[in-house]
XYZ file of C-alpha atoms in Angstrom:
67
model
C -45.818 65.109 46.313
C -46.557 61.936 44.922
C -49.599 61.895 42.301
C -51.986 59.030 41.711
C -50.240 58.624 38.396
C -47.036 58.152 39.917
C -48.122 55.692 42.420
C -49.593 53.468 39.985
C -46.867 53.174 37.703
C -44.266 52.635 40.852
C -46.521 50.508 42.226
C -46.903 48.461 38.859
C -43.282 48.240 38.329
C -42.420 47.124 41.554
C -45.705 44.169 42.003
C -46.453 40.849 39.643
C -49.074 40.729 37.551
C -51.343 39.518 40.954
C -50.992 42.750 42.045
C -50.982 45.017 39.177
C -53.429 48.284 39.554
C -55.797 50.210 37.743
C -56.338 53.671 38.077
C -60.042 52.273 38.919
C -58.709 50.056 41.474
C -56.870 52.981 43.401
C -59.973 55.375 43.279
C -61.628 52.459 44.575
C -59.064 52.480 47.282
C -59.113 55.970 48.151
C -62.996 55.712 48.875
C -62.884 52.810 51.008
C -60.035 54.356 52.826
C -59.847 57.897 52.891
C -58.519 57.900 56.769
C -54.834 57.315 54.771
C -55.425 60.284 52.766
C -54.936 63.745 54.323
C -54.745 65.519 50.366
C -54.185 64.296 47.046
C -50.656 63.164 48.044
C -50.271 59.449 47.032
C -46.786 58.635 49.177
C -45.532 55.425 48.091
C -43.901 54.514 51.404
C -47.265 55.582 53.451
C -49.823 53.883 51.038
C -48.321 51.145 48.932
C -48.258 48.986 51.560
C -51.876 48.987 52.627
C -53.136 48.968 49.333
C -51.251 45.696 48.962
C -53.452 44.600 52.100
C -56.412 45.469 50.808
C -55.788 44.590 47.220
C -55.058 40.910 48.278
C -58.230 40.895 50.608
C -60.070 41.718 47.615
C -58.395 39.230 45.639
C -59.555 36.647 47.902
C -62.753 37.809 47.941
C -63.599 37.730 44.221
C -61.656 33.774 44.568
C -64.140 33.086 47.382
C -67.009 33.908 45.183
C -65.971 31.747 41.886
C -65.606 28.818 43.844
């Protein structure tokens, strides 16, 4: 099992500072999306990926409204 603590730091290790995560930002996650979380398991290979999806939309996003 794969805690939320361990996710961000692999997660953080592995992005550039774009993409870098807060503990904040992944609870943030987990409510938007809570169909890709069947327990407090955090699986790297199951979750990282969409969080990078949705972590870029919201980049966008908060770029869409400075402009």
């Amino acid at each position: 099992m794969t805690t939320k603590e361990q996710f961000l730091s692999e997660h953080n290790r592995l992005s550039p500072l774009n993409l870098k995560a807060t503990m904040e930002t992944l609870s943030r996650f987990k409510m938007e999306k809570p169909t890709l979380f069947k327990s407090e398991d955090w699986p790297i290979n199951k979750i990282r990926r969409p969080f990078i999806f949705w972590l870029t939309s919201m980049t966008q996003i908060k770029k869409g409204k400075n402009e």
